[in-house]
Amino acid sequence: MKTIDELLAEGVSGKRVFVRADLNVPLDGTTITDDGRIRAVVPTVKALADAGARVVVASHLGRPKGAPDPAFSLAPAAARLGELLGTEVAFATDTVGDSATATVAGLSDGQVAVIENLRFNAGETSKDDAERGAFADRLATLADVYVGDGFGAVHRKHASVFDLPARLPHAAGYLIATEVGVLKKLTDDVQRPYVVALGGAKVSDKLGVIDHLLEKADRILIGGGMAYTFLKAQGHEVGISLLQEDQIPAVLEYLDRAKERGVEFVLPVDVLVSSEFPDLKTKAPAHPTTVAADAIPADEEGLDIGPETRKLYASKVADAGTVFWNGPMGVFEHPAYAEGTKAVAQALLDSPAFTVVGGGDSAAAVRILGFDETKFGHISTGGGASLEYLEGKQLPGLVALED
């Protein structure tokens, strides 16, 4: 895989360099609520621009249905990128149409443009190779060189991720190089004990990574909505908590395998419950009750791990050599149910281990809850991509960057 440093050494001055970034940021209307993914691509864009490239940045945002939708415009992301770069960033109002063509043609050496949301064109995400390829052909007319730096999308077989690199000389940007290097530390060069903390809503989203990590991890800590399927599998009442009953056989199998292999599987010992889901918009006061994990009332819902579980999980991280965390421990968006996620984040900071926050809601929680990002070993920009890598899957966007 060619690195961006190798590309820069060859010279990019005057060349149109297409940077597939991940600017898929959360928006409140047109206001960006977390710009972490934009900041992550700045080093690559700046290095190219400083070397005299004419940089064309492209990304998806949200899930528009293959047609323009103002709610998913990349215009706010383009403006924020310009602020972070300290320079004007041109914006094309389409992907491969007249505006994109004219905007790219108008770039001078060292200038940067962002084209509109790639998913406004159905060819970007098409399952049909020919339709996807046709869109990639049109994107290729905008550039001389391709740089892949959208780690959050490398697990997608999309036109700008998989097909376009085959049509242009290509290299990996700084972000992708960093992400892959970190993931190799979680798979090939693990410092033990290796502790994995998994949360989030659905156990089905994590089954693949649990299956793979049972062969590698020393301890697996479970929280979030997915914990209640594990508790139910052990015969406990979970009330109206999130539950995937169809996943109970798989959960039981994993618990058995963990026991056989000597992997410590740690579940909550207490939880915060309420009969009402909190109002995440107004953050109206909530008054949860703490109960033992095996004593959840039938008419209440578990919404966070309890204080004893927080202490337990912190103790399981304290002596770790490596920690990977993906998924919040509760409904962290509401102050009443944020303490479990805060406790896990703080445990990572307090541990001497190499710590990795696996993107998605975990990365958002770190920022929203006010932690210093620089104190963690690494905060990934791609939750889904990280999980699939750890499952042992080949990621199309990385395969496409191989020479």
mmCIF file of C-alpha atoms in Angstrom:
data_model
loop_
_atom_site.group_PDB
_atom_site.id
_atom_site.type_symbol
_atom_site.label_atom_id
_atom_site.label_comp_id
_atom_site.label_asym_id
_atom_site.label_seq_id
_atom_site.Cartn_x
_atom_site.Cartn_y
_atom_site.Cartn_z
ATOM 1 C CA MET A 1 0.000 0.000 0.000
ATOM 2 C CA LYS A 2 1.613 3.268 -1.122
ATOM 3 C CA THR A 3 1.738 5.922 1.582
ATOM 4 C CA ILE A 4 0.956 9.584 1.127
ATOM 5 C CA ASP A 5 4.585 10.401 1.965
ATOM 6 C CA GLU A 6 5.691 8.306 -1.002
ATOM 7 C CA LEU A 7 3.144 10.089 -3.167
ATOM 8 C CA LEU A 8 4.354 13.493 -1.990
ATOM 9 C CA ALA A 9 7.950 12.484 -2.704
ATOM 10 C CA GLU A 10 6.982 11.722 -6.306
ATOM 11 C CA GLY A 11 5.475 15.213 -6.596
ATOM 12 C CA VAL A 12 1.851 16.322 -6.726
ATOM 13 C CA SER A 13 2.220 19.986 -7.669
ATOM 14 C CA GLY A 14 -0.368 20.931 -10.268
ATOM 15 C CA LYS A 15 -2.080 17.536 -10.062
ATOM 16 C CA ARG A 16 -5.736 17.110 -9.198
ATOM 17 C CA VAL A 17 -5.800 14.818 -6.156
ATOM 18 C CA PHE A 18 -9.127 13.219 -5.219
ATOM 19 C CA VAL A 19 -9.270 12.655 -1.451
ATOM 20 C CA ARG A 20 -11.987 10.252 -0.354
ATOM 21 C CA ALA A 21 -12.589 11.567 3.163
ATOM 22 C CA ASP A 22 -15.184 10.767 5.778
ATOM 23 C CA LEU A 23 -17.027 14.002 6.503
ATOM 24 C CA ASN A 24 -20.106 12.132 7.742
ATOM 25 C CA VAL A 25 -20.603 14.369 10.760
ATOM 26 C CA PRO A 26 -23.694 14.687 12.955
ATOM 27 C CA LEU A 27 -25.798 17.741 12.176
ATOM 28 C CA ASP A 28 -28.463 19.671 14.065
ATOM 29 C CA GLY A 29 -30.007 21.359 11.066
ATOM 30 C CA THR A 30 -26.931 22.915 9.467
ATOM 31 C CA THR A 31 -24.909 23.007 12.708
ATOM 32 C CA ILE A 32 -22.171 20.398 13.120
ATOM 33 C CA THR A 33 -22.356 18.910 16.618
ATOM 34 C CA ASP A 34 -19.091 16.905 16.415
ATOM 35 C CA ASP A 35 -16.387 17.828 13.895
ATOM 36 C CA GLY A 36 -13.980 15.030 14.824
ATOM 37 C CA ARG A 37 -14.102 13.341 11.427
ATOM 38 C CA ILE A 38 -13.380 16.607 9.631
ATOM 39 C CA ARG A 39 -10.414 17.353 11.857
ATOM 40 C CA ALA A 40 -9.101 13.837 11.217
ATOM 41 C CA VAL A 41 -8.624 14.440 7.476
ATOM 42 C CA VAL A 42 -7.001 17.874 7.827
ATOM 43 C CA PRO A 43 -3.378 16.579 7.954
ATOM 44 C CA THR A 44 -3.773 14.786 4.624
ATOM 45 C CA VAL A 45 -5.544 17.665 2.887
ATOM 46 C CA LYS A 46 -3.078 20.224 4.239
ATOM 47 C CA ALA A 47 -0.030 18.189 3.210
ATOM 48 C CA LEU A 48 -1.343 17.839 -0.334
ATOM 49 C CA ALA A 49 -2.308 21.503 -0.625
ATOM 50 C CA ASP A 50 1.034 22.636 0.796
ATOM 51 C CA ALA A 51 2.741 20.501 -1.865
ATOM 52 C CA GLY A 52 0.854 22.331 -4.608
ATOM 53 C CA ALA A 53 -1.866 19.775 -5.347
ATOM 54 C CA ARG A 54 -5.325 20.822 -6.459
ATOM 55 C CA VAL A 55 -7.264 18.923 -3.814
ATOM 56 C CA VAL A 56 -10.767 17.576 -4.483
ATOM 57 C CA VAL A 57 -12.356 16.305 -1.259
ATOM 58 C CA ALA A 58 -15.328 13.941 -1.487
ATOM 59 C CA SER A 59 -17.469 12.170 1.088
ATOM 60 C CA HIS A 60 -20.891 10.852 1.918
ATOM 61 C CA LEU A 61 -23.132 12.199 4.671
ATOM 62 C CA GLY A 62 -26.098 10.314 6.072
ATOM 63 C CA ARG A 63 -28.305 8.063 3.977
ATOM 64 C CA PRO A 64 -29.963 10.044 1.180
ATOM 65 C CA LYS A 65 -31.745 7.779 -1.282
ATOM 66 C CA GLY A 66 -29.520 8.267 -4.316
ATOM 67 C CA ALA A 67 -30.829 11.760 -5.087
ATOM 68 C CA PRO A 68 -30.098 15.302 -3.852
ATOM 69 C CA ASP A 69 -31.551 16.097 -0.421
ATOM 70 C CA PRO A 70 -30.718 19.457 1.212
ATOM 71 C CA ALA A 71 -30.852 17.861 4.671
ATOM 72 C CA PHE A 72 -27.719 15.870 3.795
ATOM 73 C CA SER A 73 -25.684 18.563 2.055
ATOM 74 C CA LEU A 74 -21.949 18.659 2.695
ATOM 75 C CA ALA A 75 -21.943 22.469 2.618
ATOM 76 C CA PRO A 76 -21.566 22.807 6.426
ATOM 77 C CA ALA A 77 -18.699 20.295 6.396
ATOM 78 C CA ALA A 78 -16.967 22.181 3.572
ATOM 79 C CA ALA A 79 -17.241 25.430 5.511
ATOM 80 C CA ARG A 80 -15.821 23.803 8.646
ATOM 81 C CA LEU A 81 -12.956 22.242 6.676
ATOM 82 C CA GLY A 82 -12.088 25.722 5.414
ATOM 83 C CA GLU A 83 -12.048 27.068 8.965
ATOM 84 C CA LEU A 84 -9.735 24.276 10.120
ATOM 85 C CA LEU A 85 -7.403 24.744 7.155
ATOM 86 C CA GLY A 86 -7.453 28.505 7.531
ATOM 87 C CA THR A 87 -8.240 29.000 3.877
ATOM 88 C CA GLU A 88 -11.221 29.284 1.558
ATOM 89 C CA VAL A 89 -12.600 25.938 0.382
ATOM 90 C CA ALA A 90 -14.642 25.938 -2.825
ATOM 91 C CA PHE A 91 -17.882 23.943 -2.830
ATOM 92 C CA ALA A 92 -19.494 22.189 -5.781
ATOM 93 C CA THR A 93 -23.248 21.783 -5.556
ATOM 94 C CA ASP A 94 -23.241 18.436 -7.357
ATOM 95 C CA THR A 95 -21.012 15.353 -7.560
ATOM 96 C CA VAL A 96 -20.119 14.885 -11.228
ATOM 97 C CA GLY A 97 -22.196 17.560 -12.937
ATOM 98 C CA ASP A 98 -21.527 21.036 -14.245
ATOM 99 C CA SER A 99 -20.795 22.544 -10.830
ATOM 100 C CA ALA A 100 -18.219 19.861 -9.892
ATOM 101 C CA THR A 101 -16.533 20.113 -13.292
ATOM 102 C CA ALA A 102 -16.326 23.904 -13.153
ATOM 103 C CA THR A 103 -15.258 24.023 -9.495
ATOM 104 C CA VAL A 104 -12.406 21.575 -10.017
ATOM 105 C CA ALA A 105 -11.339 23.296 -13.244
ATOM 106 C CA GLY A 106 -11.179 26.574 -11.330
ATOM 107 C CA LEU A 107 -8.713 25.330 -8.737
ATOM 108 C CA SER A 108 -5.179 26.667 -8.697
ATOM 109 C CA ASP A 109 -2.185 24.867 -7.213
ATOM 110 C CA GLY A 110 -2.617 24.497 -3.447
ATOM 111 C CA GLN A 111 -6.360 25.152 -3.458
ATOM 112 C CA VAL A 112 -9.059 22.854 -2.053
ATOM 113 C CA ALA A 113 -12.610 22.065 -3.115
ATOM 114 C CA VAL A 114 -15.334 19.843 -1.679
ATOM 115 C CA ILE A 115 -17.892 18.245 -3.984
ATOM 116 C CA GLU A 116 -21.441 17.530 -2.873
ATOM 117 C CA ASN A 117 -22.551 14.366 -1.070
ATOM 118 C CA LEU A 118 -21.521 11.307 -3.104
ATOM 119 C CA ARG A 119 -24.683 9.473 -2.096
ATOM 120 C CA PHE A 120 -26.759 12.016 -4.013
ATOM 121 C CA ASN A 121 -25.860 9.763 -6.962
ATOM 122 C CA ALA A 122 -27.343 6.239 -6.892
ATOM 123 C CA GLY A 123 -24.196 4.854 -8.499
ATOM 124 C CA GLU A 124 -22.176 5.441 -5.325
ATOM 125 C CA THR A 125 -23.869 2.717 -3.301
ATOM 126 C CA SER A 126 -25.267 0.534 -6.099
ATOM 127 C CA LYS A 127 -24.984 -3.240 -5.757
ATOM 128 C CA ASP A 128 -24.648 -3.410 -9.538
ATOM 129 C CA ASP A 129 -20.981 -3.408 -10.553
ATOM 130 C CA ALA A 130 -21.689 -1.718 -13.869
ATOM 131 C CA GLU A 131 -23.707 1.141 -12.356
ATOM 132 C CA ARG A 132 -21.112 1.667 -9.663
ATOM 133 C CA GLY A 133 -18.323 1.528 -12.219
ATOM 134 C CA ALA A 134 -20.026 4.083 -14.436
ATOM 135 C CA PHE A 135 -20.187 6.530 -11.541
ATOM 136 C CA ALA A 136 -16.530 5.840 -10.715
ATOM 137 C CA ASP A 137 -15.648 6.591 -14.359
ATOM 138 C CA ARG A 138 -17.267 10.016 -14.052
ATOM 139 C CA LEU A 139 -15.541 10.731 -10.732
ATOM 140 C CA ALA A 140 -12.219 9.765 -12.314
ATOM 141 C CA THR A 141 -12.544 12.637 -14.811
ATOM 142 C CA LEU A 142 -12.165 15.042 -11.875
ATOM 143 C CA ALA A 143 -8.730 13.820 -10.816
ATOM 144 C CA ASP A 144 -5.268 12.586 -11.706
ATOM 145 C CA VAL A 145 -4.518 10.806 -8.422
ATOM 146 C CA TYR A 146 -6.608 9.151 -5.692
ATOM 147 C CA VAL A 147 -5.921 9.276 -1.953
ATOM 148 C CA GLY A 148 -8.050 7.110 0.331
ATOM 149 C CA ASP A 149 -8.482 8.678 3.760
ATOM 150 C CA GLY A 150 -12.098 7.965 4.699
ATOM 151 C CA PHE A 151 -11.535 5.156 7.178
ATOM 152 C CA GLY A 152 -15.146 5.231 8.327
ATOM 153 C CA ALA A 153 -16.212 4.043 4.857
ATOM 154 C CA VAL A 154 -13.530 1.469 3.966
ATOM 155 C CA HIS A 155 -15.829 -1.428 4.874
ATOM 156 C CA ARG A 156 -18.246 -0.339 2.115
ATOM 157 C CA LYS A 157 -17.964 -1.583 -1.466
ATOM 158 C CA HIS A 158 -18.936 1.812 -2.860
ATOM 159 C CA ALA A 159 -17.853 3.519 -6.072
ATOM 160 C CA SER A 160 -15.639 6.172 -4.456
ATOM 161 C CA VAL A 161 -14.142 3.670 -2.005
ATOM 162 C CA PHE A 162 -13.619 0.521 -4.057
ATOM 163 C CA ASP A 163 -14.009 1.224 -7.793
ATOM 164 C CA LEU A 164 -12.373 4.639 -8.168
ATOM 165 C CA PRO A 165 -8.897 3.644 -6.863
ATOM 166 C CA ALA A 166 -8.703 1.042 -9.640
ATOM 167 C CA ARG A 167 -8.999 3.844 -12.189
ATOM 168 C CA LEU A 168 -6.300 6.177 -10.828
ATOM 169 C CA PRO A 169 -2.837 6.008 -9.259
ATOM 170 C CA HIS A 170 -3.594 5.701 -5.559
ATOM 171 C CA ALA A 171 -2.195 5.978 -2.037
ATOM 172 C CA ALA A 172 -3.374 5.815 1.562
ATOM 173 C CA GLY A 173 -3.747 9.074 3.488
ATOM 174 C CA TYR A 174 -2.387 9.712 6.965
ATOM 175 C CA LEU A 175 -5.633 8.804 8.724
ATOM 176 C CA ILE A 176 -5.988 5.406 7.099
ATOM 177 C CA ALA A 177 -2.321 4.620 7.738
ATOM 178 C CA THR A 178 -2.777 5.505 11.415
ATOM 179 C CA GLU A 179 -6.017 3.532 11.776
ATOM 180 C CA VAL A 180 -4.569 0.403 10.179
ATOM 181 C CA GLY A 181 -1.442 0.660 12.317
ATOM 182 C CA VAL A 182 -3.551 0.838 15.471
ATOM 183 C CA LEU A 183 -5.756 -2.087 14.450
ATOM 184 C CA LYS A 184 -2.682 -4.213 13.840
ATOM 185 C CA LYS A 185 -1.728 -3.549 17.457
ATOM 186 C CA LEU A 186 -5.105 -5.013 18.414
ATOM 187 C CA THR A 187 -4.637 -8.124 16.299
ATOM 188 C CA ASP A 188 -0.985 -8.883 15.623
ATOM 189 C CA ASP A 189 1.000 -7.205 18.402
ATOM 190 C CA VAL A 190 -1.203 -7.274 21.491
ATOM 191 C CA GLN A 191 0.136 -6.305 24.897
ATOM 192 C CA ARG A 192 -1.638 -8.363 27.586
ATOM 193 C CA PRO A 193 -3.901 -8.511 29.447
ATOM 194 C CA TYR A 194 -6.111 -7.608 26.479
ATOM 195 C CA VAL A 195 -9.429 -6.171 27.659
ATOM 196 C CA VAL A 196 -12.378 -5.480 25.350
ATOM 197 C CA ALA A 197 -15.329 -3.353 26.514
ATOM 198 C CA LEU A 198 -18.403 -3.583 24.310
ATOM 199 C CA GLY A 199 -21.638 -1.627 24.597
ATOM 200 C CA GLY A 200 -24.281 -0.146 22.357
ATOM 201 C CA ALA A 201 -27.853 -1.105 21.668
ATOM 202 C CA LYS A 202 -27.823 -4.391 19.763
ATOM 203 C CA VAL A 203 -25.912 -7.559 20.547
ATOM 204 C CA SER A 204 -26.399 -8.597 16.901
ATOM 205 C CA ASP A 205 -24.113 -5.723 15.845
ATOM 206 C CA LYS A 206 -21.288 -7.147 17.940
ATOM 207 C CA LEU A 207 -21.633 -10.919 17.446
ATOM 208 C CA GLY A 208 -18.969 -11.100 14.751
ATOM 209 C CA VAL A 209 -16.382 -9.210 16.770
ATOM 210 C CA ILE A 210 -17.153 -11.195 19.936
ATOM 211 C CA ASP A 211 -16.734 -14.420 17.964
ATOM 212 C CA HIS A 212 -13.314 -13.310 16.713
ATOM 213 C CA LEU A 213 -12.118 -11.741 19.967
ATOM 214 C CA LEU A 214 -12.881 -14.865 21.967
ATOM 215 C CA GLU A 215 -9.707 -16.180 20.327
ATOM 216 C CA LYS A 216 -7.649 -13.121 21.303
ATOM 217 C CA ALA A 217 -9.012 -11.259 24.326
ATOM 218 C CA ASP A 218 -8.362 -12.030 27.989
ATOM 219 C CA ARG A 219 -11.442 -10.219 29.286
ATOM 220 C CA ILE A 220 -14.654 -9.009 27.630
ATOM 221 C CA LEU A 221 -16.820 -6.470 29.470
ATOM 222 C CA ILE A 222 -20.423 -6.041 28.314
ATOM 223 C CA GLY A 223 -22.632 -2.990 28.822
ATOM 224 C CA GLY A 224 -25.238 -0.912 27.030
ATOM 225 C CA GLY A 225 -28.499 -2.228 25.638
ATOM 226 C CA MET A 226 -26.802 -5.403 24.453
ATOM 227 C CA ALA A 227 -26.142 -6.458 28.067
ATOM 228 C CA TYR A 228 -29.801 -7.304 28.638
ATOM 229 C CA THR A 229 -29.763 -10.083 26.058
ATOM 230 C CA PHE A 230 -26.831 -11.616 27.974
ATOM 231 C CA LEU A 231 -28.676 -11.228 31.280
ATOM 232 C CA LYS A 232 -31.817 -12.786 29.789
ATOM 233 C CA ALA A 233 -29.722 -15.679 28.457
ATOM 234 C CA GLN A 234 -28.650 -16.320 32.043
ATOM 235 C CA GLY A 235 -32.303 -16.564 33.068
ATOM 236 C CA HIS A 236 -32.734 -13.118 34.593
ATOM 237 C CA GLU A 237 -35.751 -10.845 34.283
ATOM 238 C CA VAL A 238 -34.895 -7.787 32.146
ATOM 239 C CA GLY A 239 -38.252 -5.995 32.237
ATOM 240 C CA ILE A 240 -38.834 -3.768 29.209
ATOM 241 C CA SER A 241 -35.105 -3.366 28.516
ATOM 242 C CA LEU A 242 -33.697 -3.706 25.011
ATOM 243 C CA LEU A 243 -33.735 -7.391 24.159
ATOM 244 C CA GLN A 244 -32.936 -9.529 21.123
ATOM 245 C CA GLU A 245 -34.398 -12.881 22.078
ATOM 246 C CA ASP A 246 -33.406 -14.428 18.758
ATOM 247 C CA GLN A 247 -29.758 -13.877 19.702
ATOM 248 C CA ILE A 248 -29.927 -15.767 22.997
ATOM 249 C CA PRO A 249 -28.670 -19.093 21.522
ATOM 250 C CA ALA A 250 -25.605 -17.331 20.080
ATOM 251 C CA VAL A 251 -24.999 -15.523 23.375
ATOM 252 C CA LEU A 252 -25.143 -18.794 25.319
ATOM 253 C CA GLU A 253 -22.684 -20.353 22.880
ATOM 254 C CA TYR A 254 -20.248 -17.474 23.357
ATOM 255 C CA LEU A 255 -20.526 -17.642 27.135
ATOM 256 C CA ASP A 256 -19.730 -21.364 26.983
ATOM 257 C CA ARG A 257 -16.792 -20.812 24.638
ATOM 258 C CA ALA A 258 -15.423 -18.060 26.849
ATOM 259 C CA LYS A 259 -15.500 -20.425 29.839
ATOM 260 C CA GLU A 260 -13.783 -23.176 27.853
ATOM 261 C CA ARG A 261 -11.034 -20.853 26.636
ATOM 262 C CA GLY A 262 -10.492 -19.112 29.946
ATOM 263 C CA VAL A 263 -11.714 -15.746 28.679
ATOM 264 C CA GLU A 264 -13.241 -13.725 31.502
ATOM 265 C CA PHE A 265 -16.700 -12.586 30.417
ATOM 266 C CA VAL A 266 -17.928 -9.791 32.701
ATOM 267 C CA LEU A 267 -21.573 -8.688 32.835
ATOM 268 C CA PRO A 268 -23.225 -5.907 34.860
ATOM 269 C CA VAL A 269 -23.913 -6.636 38.514
ATOM 270 C CA ASP A 270 -26.233 -3.646 38.915
ATOM 271 C CA VAL A 271 -28.087 -1.294 36.571
ATOM 272 C CA LEU A 272 -30.002 1.975 36.548
ATOM 273 C CA VAL A 273 -33.664 1.427 35.672
ATOM 274 C CA SER A 274 -36.716 3.549 34.976
ATOM 275 C CA SER A 275 -40.233 3.027 33.689
ATOM 276 C CA GLU A 276 -39.782 5.956 31.291
ATOM 277 C CA PHE A 277 -37.158 6.528 28.618
ATOM 278 C CA PRO A 278 -35.465 9.914 29.181
ATOM 279 C CA ASP A 279 -36.175 12.948 27.015
ATOM 280 C CA LEU A 280 -32.911 13.379 25.113
ATOM 281 C CA LYS A 281 -33.935 16.676 23.516
ATOM 282 C CA THR A 282 -34.889 18.691 26.601
ATOM 283 C CA LYS A 283 -32.697 16.693 29.028
ATOM 284 C CA ALA A 284 -35.577 16.909 31.511
ATOM 285 C CA PRO A 285 -34.595 15.555 34.946
ATOM 286 C CA ALA A 286 -34.805 11.786 35.316
ATOM 287 C CA HIS A 287 -34.850 9.809 38.542
ATOM 288 C CA PRO A 288 -33.623 6.277 37.928
ATOM 289 C CA THR A 289 -33.429 3.542 40.533
ATOM 290 C CA THR A 290 -30.387 1.321 41.024
ATOM 291 C CA VAL A 291 -31.166 -2.395 41.216
ATOM 292 C CA ALA A 292 -29.180 -5.618 41.069
ATOM 293 C CA ALA A 293 -28.751 -6.889 37.518
ATOM 294 C CA ASP A 294 -30.763 -9.996 38.406
ATOM 295 C CA ALA A 295 -33.609 -7.988 39.968
ATOM 296 C CA ILE A 296 -34.864 -5.678 37.204
ATOM 297 C CA PRO A 297 -38.587 -5.011 37.732
ATOM 298 C CA ALA A 298 -40.871 -6.354 35.006
ATOM 299 C CA ASP A 299 -42.194 -2.874 34.145
ATOM 300 C CA GLU A 300 -38.843 -1.046 34.075
ATOM 301 C CA GLU A 301 -36.003 -0.624 31.596
ATOM 302 C CA GLY A 302 -32.276 -0.800 32.157
ATOM 303 C CA LEU A 303 -30.645 2.413 30.890
ATOM 304 C CA ASP A 304 -27.098 2.384 32.296
ATOM 305 C CA ILE A 305 -24.712 0.246 34.293
ATOM 306 C CA GLY A 306 -24.846 0.868 38.038
ATOM 307 C CA PRO A 307 -22.191 2.141 40.488
ATOM 308 C CA GLU A 308 -20.921 -1.310 41.505
ATOM 309 C CA THR A 309 -20.535 -2.302 37.859
ATOM 310 C CA ARG A 310 -18.618 0.895 37.181
ATOM 311 C CA LYS A 311 -16.160 0.000 39.949
ATOM 312 C CA LEU A 312 -15.948 -3.591 38.707
ATOM 313 C CA TYR A 313 -15.230 -2.587 35.116
ATOM 314 C CA ALA A 314 -12.630 -0.029 36.202
ATOM 315 C CA SER A 315 -10.854 -2.759 38.180
ATOM 316 C CA LYS A 316 -10.855 -5.042 35.129
ATOM 317 C CA VAL A 317 -9.188 -2.323 33.030
ATOM 318 C CA ALA A 318 -6.684 -1.163 35.666
ATOM 319 C CA ASP A 319 -3.983 -3.754 34.949
ATOM 320 C CA ALA A 320 -4.580 -4.099 31.207
ATOM 321 C CA GLY A 321 -1.864 -3.920 28.588
ATOM 322 C CA THR A 322 -4.319 -3.201 25.762
ATOM 323 C CA VAL A 323 -7.930 -1.973 25.886
ATOM 324 C CA PHE A 324 -10.402 -1.708 23.008
ATOM 325 C CA TRP A 325 -13.717 -0.006 23.769
ATOM 326 C CA ASN A 326 -16.655 0.183 21.371
ATOM 327 C CA GLY A 327 -20.144 1.244 22.388
ATOM 328 C CA PRO A 328 -21.532 3.323 25.275
ATOM 329 C CA MET A 329 -22.571 1.691 28.547
ATOM 330 C CA GLY A 330 -25.933 3.444 28.669
ATOM 331 C CA VAL A 331 -28.010 6.306 27.309
ATOM 332 C CA PHE A 332 -25.068 8.684 27.715
ATOM 333 C CA GLU A 333 -26.854 11.509 25.877
ATOM 334 C CA HIS A 334 -28.843 12.152 29.072
ATOM 335 C CA PRO A 335 -26.945 13.253 32.213
ATOM 336 C CA ALA A 336 -28.816 10.801 34.436
ATOM 337 C CA TYR A 337 -27.515 7.852 32.420
ATOM 338 C CA ALA A 338 -24.050 9.043 31.430
ATOM 339 C CA GLU A 339 -22.094 7.880 34.478
ATOM 340 C CA GLY A 340 -21.463 4.351 33.204
ATOM 341 C CA THR A 341 -19.952 5.559 29.952
ATOM 342 C CA LYS A 342 -17.977 8.222 31.840
ATOM 343 C CA ALA A 343 -16.613 5.572 34.186
ATOM 344 C CA VAL A 344 -15.367 3.374 31.343
ATOM 345 C CA ALA A 345 -13.769 6.343 29.577
ATOM 346 C CA GLN A 346 -12.084 7.421 32.822
ATOM 347 C CA ALA A 347 -10.886 3.855 33.435
ATOM 348 C CA LEU A 348 -9.157 3.917 30.052
ATOM 349 C CA LEU A 349 -7.480 7.206 30.943
ATOM 350 C CA ASP A 350 -6.352 5.865 34.314
ATOM 351 C CA SER A 351 -4.963 2.643 32.849
ATOM 352 C CA PRO A 352 -1.343 2.353 31.695
ATOM 353 C CA ALA A 353 -2.619 0.299 28.757
ATOM 354 C CA PHE A 354 -2.585 1.166 25.077
ATOM 355 C CA THR A 355 -6.203 2.352 24.766
ATOM 356 C CA VAL A 356 -8.340 2.466 21.647
ATOM 357 C CA VAL A 357 -11.804 4.019 21.438
ATOM 358 C CA GLY A 358 -13.489 2.284 18.536
ATOM 359 C CA GLY A 359 -15.295 5.135 16.807
ATOM 360 C CA GLY A 360 -19.033 5.693 16.423
ATOM 361 C CA ASP A 361 -20.980 6.547 19.569
ATOM 362 C CA SER A 362 -17.966 5.816 21.772
ATOM 363 C CA ALA A 363 -15.920 8.534 20.077
ATOM 364 C CA ALA A 364 -18.889 10.900 20.217
ATOM 365 C CA ALA A 365 -19.333 10.175 23.923
ATOM 366 C CA VAL A 366 -15.689 11.005 24.667
ATOM 367 C CA ARG A 367 -16.166 14.436 23.113
ATOM 368 C CA ILE A 368 -19.668 15.131 24.408
ATOM 369 C CA LEU A 369 -18.724 14.156 27.960
ATOM 370 C CA GLY A 370 -15.754 16.512 27.910
ATOM 371 C CA PHE A 371 -12.767 14.168 27.952
ATOM 372 C CA ASP A 372 -9.393 15.213 26.539
ATOM 373 C CA GLU A 373 -9.098 13.193 23.323
ATOM 374 C CA THR A 374 -5.312 13.433 23.315
ATOM 375 C CA LYS A 375 -5.081 11.376 26.514
ATOM 376 C CA PHE A 376 -6.372 8.211 24.814
ATOM 377 C CA GLY A 377 -4.038 6.030 22.798
ATOM 378 C CA HIS A 378 -6.252 6.355 19.738
ATOM 379 C CA ILE A 379 -9.814 7.393 18.926
ATOM 380 C CA SER A 380 -10.977 5.742 15.725
ATOM 381 C CA THR A 381 -13.093 7.566 13.153
ATOM 382 C CA GLY A 382 -14.790 4.363 12.006
ATOM 383 C CA GLY A 383 -16.804 2.223 14.401
ATOM 384 C CA GLY A 384 -18.174 -0.183 11.794
ATOM 385 C CA ALA A 385 -14.885 -0.384 9.926
ATOM 386 C CA SER A 386 -12.963 -1.066 13.139
ATOM 387 C CA LEU A 387 -15.327 -3.841 14.151
ATOM 388 C CA GLU A 388 -15.197 -5.523 10.751
ATOM 389 C CA TYR A 389 -11.392 -5.377 10.745
ATOM 390 C CA LEU A 390 -11.338 -6.979 14.183
ATOM 391 C CA GLU A 391 -13.739 -9.643 12.905
ATOM 392 C CA GLY A 392 -11.018 -10.598 10.428
ATOM 393 C CA LYS A 393 -12.919 -9.393 7.374
ATOM 394 C CA GLN A 394 -11.270 -7.931 4.301
ATOM 395 C CA LEU A 395 -12.307 -4.307 3.924
ATOM 396 C CA PRO A 396 -12.982 -3.282 0.287
ATOM 397 C CA GLY A 397 -11.495 0.203 0.717
ATOM 398 C CA LEU A 398 -8.214 -1.200 2.024
ATOM 399 C CA VAL A 399 -8.050 -3.956 -0.591
ATOM 400 C CA ALA A 400 -8.487 -1.261 -3.281
ATOM 401 C CA LEU A 401 -5.458 0.657 -1.993
ATOM 402 C CA GLU A 402 -3.130 -2.329 -2.227
ATOM 403 C CA ASP A 403 -0.773 -2.230 -5.206
#
